Short mmCIF file of C-alpha atoms in Angstrom, two decimals:
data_model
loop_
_atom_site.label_atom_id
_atom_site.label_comp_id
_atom_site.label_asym_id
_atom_site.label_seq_id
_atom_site.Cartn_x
_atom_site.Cartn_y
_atom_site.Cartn_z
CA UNK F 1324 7.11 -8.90 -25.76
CA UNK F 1325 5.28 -10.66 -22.71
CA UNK F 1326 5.71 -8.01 -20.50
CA UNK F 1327 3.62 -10.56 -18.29
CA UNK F 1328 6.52 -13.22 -17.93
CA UNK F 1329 8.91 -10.41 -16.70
CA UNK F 1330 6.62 -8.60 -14.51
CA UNK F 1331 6.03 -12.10 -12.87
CA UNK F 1332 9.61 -13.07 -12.94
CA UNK F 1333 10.21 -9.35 -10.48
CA UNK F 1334 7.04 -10.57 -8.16
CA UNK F 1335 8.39 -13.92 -7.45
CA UNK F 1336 11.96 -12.25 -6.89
CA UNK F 1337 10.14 -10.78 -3.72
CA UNK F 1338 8.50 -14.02 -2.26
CA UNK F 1339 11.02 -16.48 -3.16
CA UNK F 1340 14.70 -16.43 -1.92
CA UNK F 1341 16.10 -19.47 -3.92
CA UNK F 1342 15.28 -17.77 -6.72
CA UNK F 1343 16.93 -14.38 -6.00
CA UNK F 1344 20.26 -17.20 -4.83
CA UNK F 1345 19.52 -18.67 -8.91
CA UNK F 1346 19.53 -15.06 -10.30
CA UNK F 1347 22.31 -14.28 -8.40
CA UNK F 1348 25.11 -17.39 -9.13
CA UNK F 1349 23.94 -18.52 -12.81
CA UNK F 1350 21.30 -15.47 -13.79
CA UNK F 1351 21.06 -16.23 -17.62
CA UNK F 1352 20.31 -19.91 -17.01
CA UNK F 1353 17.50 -19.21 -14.13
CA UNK F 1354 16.26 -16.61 -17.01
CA UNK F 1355 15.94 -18.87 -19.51
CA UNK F 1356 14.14 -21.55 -16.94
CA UNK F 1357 11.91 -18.84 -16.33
CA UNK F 1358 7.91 -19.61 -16.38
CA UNK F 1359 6.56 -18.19 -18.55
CA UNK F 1360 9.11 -18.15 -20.74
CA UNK F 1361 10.98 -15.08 -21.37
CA UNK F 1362 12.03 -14.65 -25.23
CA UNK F 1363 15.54 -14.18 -25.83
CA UNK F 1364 15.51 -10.42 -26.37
CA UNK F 1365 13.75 -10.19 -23.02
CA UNK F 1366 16.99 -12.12 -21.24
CA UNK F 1367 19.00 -10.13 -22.96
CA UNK F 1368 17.44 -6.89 -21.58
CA UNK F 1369 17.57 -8.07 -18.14
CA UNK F 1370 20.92 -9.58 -18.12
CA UNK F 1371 22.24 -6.21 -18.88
CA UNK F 1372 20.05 -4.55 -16.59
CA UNK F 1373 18.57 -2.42 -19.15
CA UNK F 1374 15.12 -1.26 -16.70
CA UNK F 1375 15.11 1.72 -18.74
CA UNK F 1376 14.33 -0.28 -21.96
CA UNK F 1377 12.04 -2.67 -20.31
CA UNK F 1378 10.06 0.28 -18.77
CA UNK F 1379 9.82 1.67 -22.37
CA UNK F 1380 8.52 -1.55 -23.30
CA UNK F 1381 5.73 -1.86 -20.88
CA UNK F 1382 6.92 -3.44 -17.74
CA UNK F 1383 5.56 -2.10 -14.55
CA UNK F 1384 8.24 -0.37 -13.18
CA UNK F 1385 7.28 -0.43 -9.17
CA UNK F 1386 7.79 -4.27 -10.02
CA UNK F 1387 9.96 -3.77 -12.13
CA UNK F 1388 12.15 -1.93 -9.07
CA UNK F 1389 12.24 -5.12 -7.03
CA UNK F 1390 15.16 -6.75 -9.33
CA UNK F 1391 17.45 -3.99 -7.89
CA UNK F 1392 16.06 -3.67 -4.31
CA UNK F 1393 17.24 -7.05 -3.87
CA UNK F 1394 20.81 -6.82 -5.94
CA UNK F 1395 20.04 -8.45 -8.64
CA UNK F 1396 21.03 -8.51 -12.59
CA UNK F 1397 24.03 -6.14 -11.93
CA UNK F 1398 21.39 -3.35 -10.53
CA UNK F 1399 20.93 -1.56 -6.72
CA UNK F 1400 18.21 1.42 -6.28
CA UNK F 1401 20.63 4.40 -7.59
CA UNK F 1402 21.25 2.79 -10.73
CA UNK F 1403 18.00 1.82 -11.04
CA UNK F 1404 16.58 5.25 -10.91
CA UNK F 1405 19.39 6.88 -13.11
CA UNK F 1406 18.73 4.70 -15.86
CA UNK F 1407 14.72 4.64 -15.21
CA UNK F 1408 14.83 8.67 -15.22
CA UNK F 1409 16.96 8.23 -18.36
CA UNK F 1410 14.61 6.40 -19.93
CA UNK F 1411 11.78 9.02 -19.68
CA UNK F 1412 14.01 12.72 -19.30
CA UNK F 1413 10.73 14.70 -19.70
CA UNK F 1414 9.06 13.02 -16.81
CA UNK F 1415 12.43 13.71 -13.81
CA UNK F 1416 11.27 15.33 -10.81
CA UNK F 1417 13.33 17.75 -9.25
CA UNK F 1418 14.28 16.99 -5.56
CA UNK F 1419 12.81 18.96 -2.94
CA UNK B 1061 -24.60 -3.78 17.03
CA UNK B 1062 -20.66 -3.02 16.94
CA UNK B 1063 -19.66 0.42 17.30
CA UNK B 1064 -17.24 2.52 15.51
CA UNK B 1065 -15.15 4.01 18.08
CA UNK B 1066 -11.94 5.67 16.11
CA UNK B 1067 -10.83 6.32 12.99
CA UNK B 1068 -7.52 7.09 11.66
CA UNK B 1069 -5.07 7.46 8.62
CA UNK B 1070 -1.55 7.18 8.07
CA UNK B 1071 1.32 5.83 6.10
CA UNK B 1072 3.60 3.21 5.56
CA UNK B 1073 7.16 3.94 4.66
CA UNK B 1074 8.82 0.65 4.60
CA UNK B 1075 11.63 2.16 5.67
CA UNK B 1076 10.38 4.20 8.53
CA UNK B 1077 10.44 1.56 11.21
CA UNK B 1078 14.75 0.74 10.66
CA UNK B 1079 14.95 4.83 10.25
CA UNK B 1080 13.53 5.09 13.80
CA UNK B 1081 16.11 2.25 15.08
CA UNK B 1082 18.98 3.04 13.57
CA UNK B 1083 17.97 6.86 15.18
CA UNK B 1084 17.95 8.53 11.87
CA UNK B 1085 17.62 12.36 11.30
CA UNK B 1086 13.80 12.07 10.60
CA UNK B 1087 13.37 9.37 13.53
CA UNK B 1088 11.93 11.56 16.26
CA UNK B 1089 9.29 13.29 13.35
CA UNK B 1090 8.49 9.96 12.33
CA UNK B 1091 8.04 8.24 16.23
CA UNK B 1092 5.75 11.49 16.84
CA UNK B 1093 3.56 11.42 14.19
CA UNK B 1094 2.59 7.63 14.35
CA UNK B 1095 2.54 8.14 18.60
CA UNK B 1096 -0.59 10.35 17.88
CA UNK B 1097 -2.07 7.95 16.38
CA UNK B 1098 -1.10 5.05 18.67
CA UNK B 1099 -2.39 7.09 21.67
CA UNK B 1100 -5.51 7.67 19.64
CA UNK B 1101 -6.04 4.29 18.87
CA UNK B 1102 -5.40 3.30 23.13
CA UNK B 1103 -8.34 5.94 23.98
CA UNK B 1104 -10.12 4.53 21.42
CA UNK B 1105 -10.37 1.00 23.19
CA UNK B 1106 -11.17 -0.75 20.29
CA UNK B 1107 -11.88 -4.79 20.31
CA UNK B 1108 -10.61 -5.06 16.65
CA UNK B 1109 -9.02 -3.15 14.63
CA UNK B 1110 -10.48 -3.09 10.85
CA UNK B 1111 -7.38 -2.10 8.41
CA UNK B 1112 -7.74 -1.04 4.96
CA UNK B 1113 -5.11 -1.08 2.76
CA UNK B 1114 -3.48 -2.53 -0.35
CA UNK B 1115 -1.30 -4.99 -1.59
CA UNK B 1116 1.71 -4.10 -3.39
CA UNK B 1117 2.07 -7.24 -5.62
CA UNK B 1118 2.74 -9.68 -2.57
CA UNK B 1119 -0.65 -11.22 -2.49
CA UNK B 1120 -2.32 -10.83 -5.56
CA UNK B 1121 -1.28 -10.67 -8.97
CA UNK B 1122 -1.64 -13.60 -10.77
CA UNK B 1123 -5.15 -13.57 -9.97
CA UNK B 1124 -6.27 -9.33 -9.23
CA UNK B 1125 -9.57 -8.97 -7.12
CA UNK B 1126 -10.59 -5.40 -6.39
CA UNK B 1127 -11.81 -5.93 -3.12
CA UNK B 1128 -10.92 -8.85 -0.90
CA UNK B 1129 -11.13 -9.48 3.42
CA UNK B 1130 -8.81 -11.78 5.40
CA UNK B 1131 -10.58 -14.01 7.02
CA UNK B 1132 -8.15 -16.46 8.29
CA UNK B 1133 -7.56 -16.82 12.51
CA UNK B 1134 -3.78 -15.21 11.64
CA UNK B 1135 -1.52 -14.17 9.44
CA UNK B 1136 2.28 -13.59 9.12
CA UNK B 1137 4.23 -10.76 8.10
CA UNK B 1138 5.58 -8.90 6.74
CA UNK B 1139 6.17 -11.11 3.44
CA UNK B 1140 8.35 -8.10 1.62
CA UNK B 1141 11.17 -6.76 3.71
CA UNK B 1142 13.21 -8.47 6.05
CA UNK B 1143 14.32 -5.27 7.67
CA UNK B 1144 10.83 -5.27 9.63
CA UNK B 1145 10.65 -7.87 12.04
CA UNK B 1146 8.17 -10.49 11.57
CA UNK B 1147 5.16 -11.08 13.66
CA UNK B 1148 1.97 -13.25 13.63
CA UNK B 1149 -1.19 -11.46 14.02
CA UNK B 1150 -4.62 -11.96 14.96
CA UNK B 1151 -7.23 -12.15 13.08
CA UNK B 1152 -10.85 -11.50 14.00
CA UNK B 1153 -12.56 -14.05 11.76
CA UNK B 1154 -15.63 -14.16 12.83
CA UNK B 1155 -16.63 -10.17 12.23
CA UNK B 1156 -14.43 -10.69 9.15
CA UNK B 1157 -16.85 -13.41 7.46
CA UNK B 1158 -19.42 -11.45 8.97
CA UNK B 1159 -18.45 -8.19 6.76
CA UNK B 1160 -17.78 -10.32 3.96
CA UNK B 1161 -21.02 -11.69 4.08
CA UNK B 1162 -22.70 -8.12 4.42
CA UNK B 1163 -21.15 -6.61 2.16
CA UNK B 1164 -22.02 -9.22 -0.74
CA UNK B 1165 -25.43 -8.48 0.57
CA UNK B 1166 -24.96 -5.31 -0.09
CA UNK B 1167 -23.83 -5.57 -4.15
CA UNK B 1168 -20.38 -5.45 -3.01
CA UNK B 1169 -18.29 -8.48 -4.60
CA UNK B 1170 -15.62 -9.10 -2.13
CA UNK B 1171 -13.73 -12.30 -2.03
CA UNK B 1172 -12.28 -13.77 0.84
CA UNK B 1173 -8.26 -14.88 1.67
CA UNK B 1174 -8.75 -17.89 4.16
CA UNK B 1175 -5.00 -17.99 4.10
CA UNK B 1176 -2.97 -14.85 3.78
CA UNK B 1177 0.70 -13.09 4.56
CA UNK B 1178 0.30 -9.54 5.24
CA UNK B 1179 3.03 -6.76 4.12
CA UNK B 1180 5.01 -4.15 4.75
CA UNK B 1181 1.75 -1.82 4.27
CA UNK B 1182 0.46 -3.03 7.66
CA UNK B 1183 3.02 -4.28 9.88
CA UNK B 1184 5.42 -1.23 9.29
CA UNK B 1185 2.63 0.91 10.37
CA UNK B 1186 1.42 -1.86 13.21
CA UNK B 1187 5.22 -1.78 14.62
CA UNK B 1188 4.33 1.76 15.97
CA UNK B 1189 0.62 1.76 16.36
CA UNK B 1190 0.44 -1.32 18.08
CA UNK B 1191 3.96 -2.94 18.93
CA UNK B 1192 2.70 -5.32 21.72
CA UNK B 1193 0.07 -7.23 19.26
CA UNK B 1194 -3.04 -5.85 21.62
CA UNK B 1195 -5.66 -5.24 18.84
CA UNK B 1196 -6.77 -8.55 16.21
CA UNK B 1197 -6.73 -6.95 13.04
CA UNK B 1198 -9.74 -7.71 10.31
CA UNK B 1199 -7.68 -6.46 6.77
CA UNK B 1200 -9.17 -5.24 3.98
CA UNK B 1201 -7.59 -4.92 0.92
CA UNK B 1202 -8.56 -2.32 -2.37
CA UNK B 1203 -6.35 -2.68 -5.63
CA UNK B 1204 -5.06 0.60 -5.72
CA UNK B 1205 -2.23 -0.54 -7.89
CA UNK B 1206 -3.13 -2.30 -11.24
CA UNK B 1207 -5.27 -0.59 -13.02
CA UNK B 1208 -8.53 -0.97 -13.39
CA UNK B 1209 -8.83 0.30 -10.11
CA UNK B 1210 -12.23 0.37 -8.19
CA UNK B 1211 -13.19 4.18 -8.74
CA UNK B 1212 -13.30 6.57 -5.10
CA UNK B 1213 -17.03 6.43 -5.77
CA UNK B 1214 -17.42 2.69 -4.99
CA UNK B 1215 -14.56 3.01 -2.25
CA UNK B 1216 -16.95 5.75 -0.63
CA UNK B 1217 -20.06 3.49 -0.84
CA UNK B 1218 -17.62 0.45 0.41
CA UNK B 1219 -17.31 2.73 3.29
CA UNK B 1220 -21.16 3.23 3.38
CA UNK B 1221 -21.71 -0.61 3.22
CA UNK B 1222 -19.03 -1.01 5.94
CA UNK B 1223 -20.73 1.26 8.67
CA UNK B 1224 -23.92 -0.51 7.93
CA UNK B 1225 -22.30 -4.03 8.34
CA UNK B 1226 -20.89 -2.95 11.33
CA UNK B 1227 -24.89 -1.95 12.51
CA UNK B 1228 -25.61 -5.53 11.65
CA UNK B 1229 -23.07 -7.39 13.74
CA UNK B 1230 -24.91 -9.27 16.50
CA UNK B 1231 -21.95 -8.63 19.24
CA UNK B 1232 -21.18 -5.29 20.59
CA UNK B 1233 -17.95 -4.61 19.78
CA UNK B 1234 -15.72 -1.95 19.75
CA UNK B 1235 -13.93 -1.42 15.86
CA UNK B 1236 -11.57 1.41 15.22
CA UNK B 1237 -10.52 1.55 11.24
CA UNK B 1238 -7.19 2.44 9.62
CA UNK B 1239 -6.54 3.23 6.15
CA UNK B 1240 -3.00 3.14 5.19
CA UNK B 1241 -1.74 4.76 1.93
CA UNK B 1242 -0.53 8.47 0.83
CA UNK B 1243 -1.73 10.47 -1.46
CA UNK B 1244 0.93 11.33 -4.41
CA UNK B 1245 4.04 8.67 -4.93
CA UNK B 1246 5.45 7.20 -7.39
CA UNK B 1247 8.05 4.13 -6.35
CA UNK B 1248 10.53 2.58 -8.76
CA UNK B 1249 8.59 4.40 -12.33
CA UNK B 1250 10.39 7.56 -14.07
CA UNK B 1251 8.52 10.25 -11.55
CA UNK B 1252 11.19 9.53 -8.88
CA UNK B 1253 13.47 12.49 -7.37
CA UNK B 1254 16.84 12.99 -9.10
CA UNK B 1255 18.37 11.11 -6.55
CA UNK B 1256 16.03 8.21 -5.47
CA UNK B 1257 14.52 5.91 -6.44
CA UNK B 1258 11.11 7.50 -5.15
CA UNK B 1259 9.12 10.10 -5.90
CA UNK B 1260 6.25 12.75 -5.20
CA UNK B 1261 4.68 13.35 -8.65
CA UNK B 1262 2.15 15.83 -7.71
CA UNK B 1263 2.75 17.89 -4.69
CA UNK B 1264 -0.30 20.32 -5.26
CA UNK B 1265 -2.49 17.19 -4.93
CA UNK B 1266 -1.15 16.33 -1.50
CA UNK B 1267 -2.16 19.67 -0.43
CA UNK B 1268 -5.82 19.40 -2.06
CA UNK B 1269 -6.73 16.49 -0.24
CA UNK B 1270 -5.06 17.81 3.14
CA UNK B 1271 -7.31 21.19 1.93
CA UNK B 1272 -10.28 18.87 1.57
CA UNK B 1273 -9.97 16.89 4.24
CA UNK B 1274 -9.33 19.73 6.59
CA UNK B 1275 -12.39 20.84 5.47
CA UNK B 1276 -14.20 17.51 5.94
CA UNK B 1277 -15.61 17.76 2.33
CA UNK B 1278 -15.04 14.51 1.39
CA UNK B 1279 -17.62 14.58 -1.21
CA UNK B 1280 -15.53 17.03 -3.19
CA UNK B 1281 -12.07 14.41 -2.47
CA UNK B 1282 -14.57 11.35 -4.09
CA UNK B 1283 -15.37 13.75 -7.03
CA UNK B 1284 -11.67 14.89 -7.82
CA UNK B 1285 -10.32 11.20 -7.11
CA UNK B 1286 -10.23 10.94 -10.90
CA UNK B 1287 -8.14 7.49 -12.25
CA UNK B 1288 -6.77 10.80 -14.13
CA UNK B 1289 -6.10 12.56 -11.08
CA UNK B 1290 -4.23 8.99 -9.15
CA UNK B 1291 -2.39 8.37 -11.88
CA UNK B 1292 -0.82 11.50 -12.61
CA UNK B 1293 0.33 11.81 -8.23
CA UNK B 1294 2.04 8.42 -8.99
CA UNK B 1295 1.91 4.62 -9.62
CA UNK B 1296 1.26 4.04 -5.63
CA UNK B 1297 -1.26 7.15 -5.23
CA UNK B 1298 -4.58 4.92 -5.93
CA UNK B 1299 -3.82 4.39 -1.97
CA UNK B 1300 -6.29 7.23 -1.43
CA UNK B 1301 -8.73 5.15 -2.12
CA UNK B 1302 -8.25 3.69 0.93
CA UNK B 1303 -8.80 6.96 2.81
CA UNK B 1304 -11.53 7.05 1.42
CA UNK B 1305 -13.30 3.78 1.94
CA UNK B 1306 -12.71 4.62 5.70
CA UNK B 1307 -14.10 7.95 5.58
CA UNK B 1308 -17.47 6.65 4.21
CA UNK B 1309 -17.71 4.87 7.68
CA UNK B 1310 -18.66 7.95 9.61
CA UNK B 1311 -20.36 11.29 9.30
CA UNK B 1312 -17.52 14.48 7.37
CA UNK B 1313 -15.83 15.66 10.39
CA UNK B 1314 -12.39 17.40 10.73
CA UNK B 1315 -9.33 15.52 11.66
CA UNK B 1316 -8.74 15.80 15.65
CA UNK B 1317 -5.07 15.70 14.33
CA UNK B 1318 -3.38 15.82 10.96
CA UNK B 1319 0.49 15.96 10.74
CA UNK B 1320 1.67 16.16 7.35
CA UNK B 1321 5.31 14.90 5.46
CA UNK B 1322 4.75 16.95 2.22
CA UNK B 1323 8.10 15.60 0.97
CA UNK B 1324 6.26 12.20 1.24
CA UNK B 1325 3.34 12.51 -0.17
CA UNK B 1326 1.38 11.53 2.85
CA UNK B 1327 0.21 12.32 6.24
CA UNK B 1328 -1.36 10.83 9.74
CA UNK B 1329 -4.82 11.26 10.86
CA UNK B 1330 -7.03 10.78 13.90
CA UNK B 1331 -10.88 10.89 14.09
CA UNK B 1332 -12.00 9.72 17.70
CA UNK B 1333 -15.29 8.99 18.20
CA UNK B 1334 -16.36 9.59 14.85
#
């Protein structure tokens, strides 16, 4: 797991708009161009979106929240948090 | 000798400056809590404004310094959301190399960014306090996000070294300070409300540095800024730290003013004159 070459891959998501336009028309081949490589598990999480098992894994999750502020991999902020909060139930905050 | 004419604290919402636009139910809250602060700042006169704060993963990462000063004539931003209009601002280069240099003198290791973008953490906040661009900024940034973080301690003693380095500049300047940061959130991690995707882990901590600050015993908020403490009020609430870099510029006094968005985590401060 190189929770490094994801966490890097949701930083330049921020900075660099022809990659979030790559991510966005042909996602699994810009994740498999990614440097540093990701391994194929790690693609596989992220195509599916699955921020709940890459949080579990290690990945920095305010990074981490960038892939769906900007729309990408099938995730927006809502579904980001539901399966985030799924991911850890004993940690949920209630709403104020 | 420059002089420290005005202190003040306060956050940055990324979202606050569209909110106020678009006239959203918390606009008017929001436009009056940073107003204090703006008129604060005018009275204050400053000739630069020195603005401590840190990056969220849009400058460093790759490479992680704890402490680092822009020193370039301008800078861009912001470089994270495209909601906030851009703007070029000024830079005051010459008292930033001068900190820099003073505060290396002074043990502190603080690299320098002779290029540099700036993000939402000062230009949301700068949209309000300073729409028109009057005040070159000198920005200072504290990892308050990767850990190891720098511990309040050393941010208190930055503060220290800060006031002093001010002493030593040779013109007389006027330099008000902002830290920008709040004290418990946690943004994108599994501490976020049930239906966000944000979060205010640790309420009661809001209110003890409010409590503490209120009661200018800042000594007390450097001892119970644990890394334990910051990490359990959230993966963004190292930002105290730098609250508390800029309250090691000046003498414990009470906030003049301190409005408070406990459902935020964070709140907006004025010292003048401190």
């Amino acid at each position: 797991m190189s929770v490094y070459a994801i966490n890097k891959l949701c930083r330049r998501v921020v900075q660099e708009p022809e990659l979030r336009r790559a991510l966005s028309d042909a996602p699994e081949e810009t994740l498999r161009a990614a440097r540093p490589p990701l391994s194929d598990s790690e693609i596989e999480l992220l195509l599916a979106g699955d921020v709940g098992a890459l949080a579990r894994l290690g990945t920095n999750h305010f990074l981490l929240h960038q892939l769906a502020r900007w729309g990408l991999l099938g995730l927006d902020l809502p579904t980001h948090g539901e399966r985030i909060r799924a991911a850890f139930p004993d940690q949920v905050l209630r709403s104020p | 000798m420059a002089e420290l004419v005005g202190a003040f604290g306060l956050p940055h919402n990324p979202h606050f400056p569209s909110l106020v636009r678009d006239g959203a139910p918390l606009a008017e809250e929001v436009s009056e809590m940073y107003a204090k602060i703006a008129d604060g700042l005018a009275a204050a006169r400053p000739d630069v404004v020195l603005y401590i704060t840190s990056d969220h993963y849009n400058l460093f990462f790759e490479a992680l310094p704890l402490f680092m000063i822009g020193v370039a004539e301008s800078a861009v931003g912001p470089s994270d959301y495209p909601s906030i209009p851009q703007r070029e601002v000024a830079i005051d280069s010459e008292l930033a190399r001068h900190l820099q240099r003073q505060l290396v003198g002074h043990d502190f290791d603080v690299g320098c960014l002779q290029e540099l973008t700036l993000d939402h953490t000062v230009i949301a906040p700068l949209s309000f306090i300073d729409p028109d661009g009057r005040f070159p900024l000198v920005p200072f940034f504290i990892n308050a996000f990767l850990r190891p973080l720098p511990s309040a301690s050393r941010c208190y003693a930055l503060g220290h070294a800060l006031r002093a380095a001010l002493a030593a500049y040779p013109a007389a300047d006027r330099v008000a300070v902002v830290a920008s940061g709040s004290f418990s959130v946690e943004i994108g991690g599994p501490r976020v409300f049930e239906d966000a995707h944000v979060g205010v882990p640790d309420p009661a901590w809001t209110e003890r540095v409010l409590e503490l600050l209120r009661a200018a015993d800042i000594e007390t908020l450097v001892r119970e800024s644990t890394d334990e403490q910051m990490a359990k009020a959230g993966n963004a609430a190292g930002e105290v730290l730098d609250w508390i870099a800029m309250l090691g510029m000046f003498e414990p006094k009470p906030p003049a003013t301190l409005d408070v968005q406990p459902w935020f985590g964070h709140a907006y401060a004025t010292w003048p004159a401190p």
